[in-house]
Coordinates of C-alpha atoms and ligand atoms in Angstrom, one line a residue:
X1 CA 56.5 -22.8 -29.9
X2 CA 57.7 -26.0 -28.3
X3 CA 57.4 -24.6 -24.8
X4 CA 53.8 -23.7 -25.5
X5 CA 52.8 -27.1 -27.0
X6 CA 54.8 -29.5 -24.8
X7 CA 57.4 -31.9 -25.9
X8 CA 58.0 -32.4 -29.6
X9 CA 57.5 -36.0 -30.5
X10 CA 58.7 -37.4 -33.7
X11 CA 56.4 -39.6 -35.8
X12 CA 58.8 -42.5 -35.3
X13 CA 58.2 -42.4 -31.5
X14 CA 54.5 -43.1 -31.7
X15 CA 52.6 -46.2 -32.9
X16 CA 49.0 -45.7 -33.9
X17 CA 46.6 -48.5 -32.8
X18 CA 42.8 -48.9 -33.0
X19 CA 40.4 -46.0 -33.4
X20 CA 38.7 -45.1 -30.1
X21 CA 36.8 -41.9 -31.0
X22 CA 36.1 -39.2 -33.5
X23 CA 37.0 -35.6 -32.9
X24 CA 36.2 -32.4 -34.8
X25 CA 39.6 -32.4 -36.6
X26 CA 40.1 -36.1 -37.1
X27 CA 40.1 -39.6 -35.4
X28 CA 41.3 -40.4 -32.0
X29 CA 43.4 -43.5 -31.6
X30 CA 44.8 -45.6 -28.9
X31 CA 48.5 -45.9 -29.3
X32 CA 52.0 -46.4 -27.8
X33 CA 54.5 -43.8 -27.1
X34 CA 58.2 -44.8 -27.4
X35 CA 57.4 -48.4 -28.4
X36 CA 60.0 -51.0 -27.6
X37 CA 61.7 -48.8 -25.0
X38 CA 61.7 -48.8 -21.2
X39 CA 59.5 -45.6 -21.4
X40 CA 56.9 -47.3 -23.5
X41 CA 53.4 -46.1 -22.5
X42 CA 49.8 -46.4 -23.7
X43 CA 48.4 -43.1 -24.9
X44 CA 45.5 -41.5 -26.7
X45 CA 46.4 -39.8 -30.0
X46 CA 44.2 -37.1 -31.4
X47 CA 44.9 -36.8 -35.1
X48 CA 44.4 -33.9 -37.5
X49 CA 43.2 -34.8 -41.0
X50 CA 46.2 -34.7 -43.3
X51 CA 44.3 -32.4 -45.7
X52 CA 43.8 -29.7 -43.1
X53 CA 45.0 -26.2 -44.0
X54 CA 47.8 -24.5 -42.1
X55 CA 45.2 -22.5 -40.2
X56 CA 43.3 -25.6 -39.4
X57 CA 46.4 -27.3 -37.9
X58 CA 47.1 -24.2 -35.8
X59 CA 43.6 -24.3 -34.4
X60 CA 43.9 -28.0 -33.8
X61 CA 47.1 -27.5 -31.8
X62 CA 45.5 -24.8 -29.6
X63 CA 44.0 -27.6 -27.5
X64 CA 47.5 -28.9 -26.7
X65 CA 48.6 -25.4 -25.7
X66 CA 45.7 -25.3 -23.2
X67 CA 46.2 -28.8 -21.8
X68 CA 49.9 -28.0 -21.3
X69 CA 48.9 -25.4 -18.7
X70 CA 47.3 -27.9 -16.3
X71 CA 48.7 -30.3 -13.9
X72 CA 45.9 -32.0 -12.0
X73 CA 45.0 -35.6 -11.1
X74 CA 41.6 -35.2 -12.6
X75 CA 42.6 -33.5 -15.9
X76 CA 43.8 -35.5 -18.9
X77 CA 47.6 -34.9 -19.2
X78 CA 49.4 -33.9 -22.4
X79 CA 52.5 -35.8 -23.3
X80 CA 53.4 -33.7 -26.4
X81 CA 52.6 -33.1 -30.0
X82 CA 53.7 -34.5 -33.3
X83 CA 54.0 -31.6 -35.7
X84 CA 55.4 -32.9 -39.0
X85 CA 54.6 -32.2 -42.6
X86 CA 52.5 -35.3 -43.1
X87 CA 51.3 -35.8 -39.5
X88 CA 49.9 -33.5 -36.9
X89 CA 48.7 -35.1 -33.6
X90 CA 48.3 -34.5 -29.9
X91 CA 49.6 -37.3 -27.7
X92 CA 47.9 -37.5 -24.3
X93 CA 47.1 -39.6 -21.3
X94 CA 44.8 -42.5 -22.3
X95 CA 41.5 -43.0 -20.4
X96 CA 41.1 -46.8 -21.1
X97 CA 37.4 -46.9 -20.1
X98 CA 36.3 -44.0 -22.4
X99 CA 33.6 -41.5 -22.1
X100 CA 31.9 -41.3 -18.7
X101 CA 28.4 -41.0 -20.2
X102 CA 28.8 -44.3 -22.1
X103 CA 30.4 -45.9 -19.1
X104 CA 27.5 -44.9 -16.9
X105 CA 24.9 -46.1 -19.4
X106 CA 26.6 -49.5 -19.8
X107 CA 27.2 -50.1 -16.0
X108 CA 23.8 -48.8 -14.9
X109 CA 23.0 -49.6 -11.2
X110 CA 26.3 -51.5 -10.8
X111 CA 27.7 -48.0 -10.0
X112 CA 26.9 -47.0 -6.4
X113 CA 25.5 -43.6 -5.4
X114 CA 28.7 -43.1 -3.5
X115 CA 30.8 -43.6 -6.6
X116 CA 28.7 -41.1 -8.6
X117 CA 29.3 -38.5 -5.9
X118 CA 33.0 -39.3 -6.0
X119 CA 33.0 -38.6 -9.8
X120 CA 31.2 -35.3 -9.2
X121 CA 33.8 -34.4 -6.5
X122 CA 36.7 -35.2 -8.7
X123 CA 35.2 -33.0 -11.5
X124 CA 34.7 -30.2 -9.0
X125 CA 38.3 -30.4 -8.0
X126 CA 39.4 -30.2 -11.7
X127 CA 37.2 -27.1 -12.1
X128 CA 38.8 -25.5 -9.0
X129 CA 42.1 -25.9 -10.8
X130 CA 40.7 -24.3 -14.0
X131 CA 39.1 -21.5 -12.0
X132 CA 42.4 -20.7 -10.3
X133 CA 44.1 -20.4 -13.6
X134 CA 41.3 -18.3 -15.1
X135 CA 40.3 -20.7 -17.7
X136 CA 36.8 -21.3 -19.0
X137 CA 36.2 -24.8 -20.4
X138 CA 32.9 -24.0 -22.3
X139 CA 32.0 -27.6 -22.9
X140 CA 31.5 -29.3 -19.6
X141 CA 29.3 -32.4 -20.1
X142 CA 29.5 -36.0 -19.2
X143 CA 30.6 -36.8 -22.8
X144 CA 33.8 -34.8 -22.1
X145 CA 34.6 -36.6 -18.9
X146 CA 36.7 -39.7 -19.4
X147 CA 37.2 -42.8 -17.2
X148 CA 40.7 -44.0 -16.4
X149 CA 39.8 -46.6 -13.8
X150 CA 36.4 -47.5 -12.3
X151 CA 37.2 -45.1 -9.4
X152 CA 38.8 -42.2 -11.3
X153 CA 37.4 -39.8 -13.9
X154 CA 39.2 -36.9 -15.7
X155 CA 38.2 -33.8 -17.5
X156 CA 39.0 -33.8 -21.2
X157 CA 38.3 -32.0 -24.5
X158 CA 39.9 -28.6 -24.2
X159 CA 39.0 -27.8 -27.8
X160 CA 36.7 -24.9 -26.7
X161 CA 38.7 -23.7 -23.7
X162 CA 39.9 -20.2 -23.5
X163 CA 42.0 -18.2 -21.1
X164 CA 40.3 -15.1 -19.6
X165 CA 42.3 -11.9 -19.1
X166 CA 41.5 -10.6 -15.6
X167 CA 37.8 -10.5 -15.2
X168 CA 37.2 -10.5 -18.9
X169 CA 34.8 -12.9 -20.6
X170 CA 35.1 -14.7 -23.8
X171 CA 32.6 -14.0 -26.6
X172 CA 32.3 -17.0 -28.9
X173 CA 32.3 -16.2 -32.6
X174 CA 30.3 -19.0 -34.2
X175 CA 30.0 -22.7 -34.5
X176 CA 27.8 -25.5 -33.1
X177 CA 27.2 -25.0 -29.4
X178 CA 25.8 -27.4 -26.8
X179 CA 22.7 -25.4 -26.0
X180 CA 21.1 -27.9 -23.5
X181 CA 24.2 -27.6 -21.3
X182 CA 24.6 -23.8 -21.7
X183 CA 23.9 -20.9 -19.3
X184 CA 21.2 -18.5 -20.5
X185 CA 23.8 -15.6 -21.0
X186 CA 25.9 -18.0 -23.2
X187 CA 22.9 -18.8 -25.3
X188 CA 21.6 -15.3 -25.6
X189 CA 24.8 -13.3 -25.8
X190 CA 27.5 -15.9 -26.4
X191 CA 29.0 -14.8 -23.1
X192 CA 31.2 -17.4 -21.5
X193 CA 32.8 -17.0 -18.0
X194 CA 33.8 -19.1 -15.1
X195 CA 30.2 -18.7 -13.9
X196 CA 28.8 -20.1 -17.2
X197 CA 31.1 -23.1 -16.6
X198 CA 29.4 -23.4 -13.2
X199 CA 26.0 -23.7 -14.9
X200 CA 27.3 -26.4 -17.2
X201 CA 28.9 -28.2 -14.3
X202 CA 25.4 -28.4 -12.7
X203 CA 24.1 -30.0 -15.9
X204 CA 27.0 -32.4 -15.9
X205 CA 26.2 -33.4 -12.2
X206 CA 22.7 -34.0 -13.3
X207 CA 23.8 -36.3 -16.1
X208 CA 26.1 -38.2 -13.7
X209 CA 23.3 -38.7 -11.1
X210 CA 21.0 -39.8 -14.0
X211 CA 23.6 -42.4 -14.9
X212 CA 24.2 -41.0 -18.4
X213 CA 20.8 -39.7 -19.4
X214 CA 21.1 -36.5 -21.5
X215 CA 19.4 -33.3 -20.4
X216 CA 16.1 -32.2 -22.0
X217 CA 15.7 -35.3 -24.2
X218 CA 13.0 -34.8 -26.8
X219 CA 12.9 -31.0 -26.3
X220 CA 14.0 -28.7 -29.1
X221 CA 16.9 -26.3 -28.4
X222 CA 14.7 -23.2 -28.7
X223 CA 12.1 -24.6 -26.4
X224 CA 14.9 -25.3 -23.8
X225 CA 15.8 -21.6 -23.7
X226 CA 12.1 -20.6 -23.3
X227 CA 11.7 -23.0 -20.4
X228 CA 14.9 -21.7 -18.7
X229 CA 13.7 -18.1 -19.1
X230 CA 10.4 -19.1 -17.4
X231 CA 12.3 -20.5 -14.5
X232 CA 12.0 -24.2 -15.3
X233 CA 15.0 -26.4 -14.4
X234 CA 16.0 -30.1 -14.8
X235 CA 14.1 -32.4 -12.3
X236 CA 15.5 -34.1 -9.2
X237 CA 17.3 -37.3 -10.2
X238 CA 16.6 -40.4 -8.1
X239 CA 19.1 -41.0 -5.2
X240 CA 20.4 -37.4 -5.2
X241 CA 21.1 -36.1 -1.7
X242 CA 19.0 -32.9 -1.0
X243 CA 22.1 -30.6 -0.4
X244 CA 23.5 -31.7 -3.8
X245 CA 20.3 -30.9 -5.7
X246 CA 20.1 -27.6 -3.9
X247 CA 23.8 -26.9 -5.0
X248 CA 22.9 -27.9 -8.6
X249 CA 20.0 -25.4 -8.5
X250 CA 22.3 -22.7 -7.3
X251 CA 24.5 -23.4 -10.3
X252 CA 21.4 -22.8 -12.4
X253 CA 20.7 -19.3 -11.0
X254 CA 19.6 -17.2 -13.9
X255 CA 21.9 -14.3 -12.7
X256 CA 25.5 -15.5 -13.0
X257 CA 26.6 -13.6 -9.9
X258 CA 24.2 -15.6 -7.8
X259 CA 26.0 -18.8 -8.7
X260 CA 28.6 -20.3 -6.4
X261 CA 32.3 -20.4 -7.3
X262 CA 34.0 -23.8 -7.9
X263 CA 35.9 -23.5 -4.6
X264 CA 32.6 -23.4 -2.8
X265 CA 31.1 -26.2 -5.0
X266 CA 34.1 -28.4 -4.2
X267 CA 33.7 -27.9 -0.5
X268 CA 29.9 -28.6 -0.6
X269 CA 30.4 -31.7 -2.6
X270 CA 33.1 -32.9 -0.2
X271 CA 30.6 -32.5 2.7
X272 CA 27.9 -34.3 0.8
X273 CA 30.3 -37.2 0.0
X274 CA 31.5 -37.4 3.7
X275 CA 27.9 -37.4 5.0
X276 CA 26.9 -40.2 2.6
X277 CA 30.0 -42.2 3.5
X278 CA 28.9 -42.0 7.2
X279 CA 25.3 -42.9 6.4
X280 CA 26.6 -45.9 4.4
X281 CA 28.8 -47.2 7.2
X282 CA 26.0 -47.1 9.8
Ligands
ATP301 P1 33.9 -32.9 -30.1 O1 34.2 -31.5 -30.3 O2 32.9 -33.5 -31.1 O3 33.6 -33.3 -28.7 P2 36.7 -33.2 -30.1 O4 37.4 -32.9 -31.4 O5 36.7 -32.2 -29.1 O6 35.2 -33.7 -30.5 P3 37.2 -35.2 -28.1 O7 35.7 -35.1 -27.6 O8 38.2 -34.7 -27.3 O9 37.3 -34.6 -29.6 O10 37.5 -36.7 -28.5 C1 36.6 -37.5 -29.3 C2 36.4 -38.8 -28.6 O11 37.6 -39.6 -28.5 C3 36.0 -38.7 -27.1 O12 34.6 -38.5 -27.0 C4 36.5 -40.0 -26.5 O13 35.6 -41.0 -26.8 C5 37.8 -40.3 -27.3 N1 38.9 -39.8 -26.6 C6 39.4 -38.5 -26.6 N2 40.5 -38.4 -25.8 C7 40.6 -39.6 -25.2 C8 41.6 -40.1 -24.2 N3 42.5 -39.3 -23.7 N4 41.4 -41.3 -23.7 C9 40.4 -42.1 -24.2 N5 39.5 -41.7 -25.2 C10 39.6 -40.4 -25.7

């Protein structure tokens, strides 16, 4: 159990501070791990409501089991879990600047195009890591990208992630789904694969280039799917280099097998970034 969930942390070793977010199972707080010691560190603590059932707590802790599998500079790290009669929580790396979407909205044009491309490149490298480990995230969106410093973003929220057994795909059972970010086969057949993550990554790129605007605002979920079926796609955001928009559109190929893999996406984004850096320095 321990090995799966990371280090066991006793309730005495964490200090809960202000609330910084709200999750599906309970509040997220800023906090301190090992307060008063040399190892003291600021953390984010995802809590599970104390009235949750045993089954609910097990589901809640699945996210920690997923996070434990990754070790990447652009994926939020797990410190461990507190699993005690009265307290169940996940202790993880803190992203002091919060959700990327909110950050983009508040900073506006103070964030350069080059920095937006850097965020996209960092996310693509995180996705290469997931792809290599055969994990599907299923909820890639700018609201699930967190900002640690103005130059560094990290992928978070592994609450919907699932491991795929060799070439298999995951069929979601039920629950609220982020339709406007989802690939058509995910909407129609609840089919989630690495290639449906690729579609979602394209939407997340769009949100980043749009500096935090949500996709398909003012359009109903069932209208979105009709538009997608008819071949309509999100429009070109201002300032987006042509090769990047072309890559986004390949991520939105109706047929999953026509979409690129993350290793190709990462390489293309790296080229776009390099090209823009050179243009900038002219
Ligand atoms: P939902 O399913 O509604 O997205 P969730 O249960 O998956 O919720 P998260 O999205 O992971 O929960 O967390 C809720 C919010 O808490 C985030 O949107 C973010 O604002 C904040 N948060 C979560 N983890 C961190 C972190 N490591 N550092 C800083 N803020 C965080």
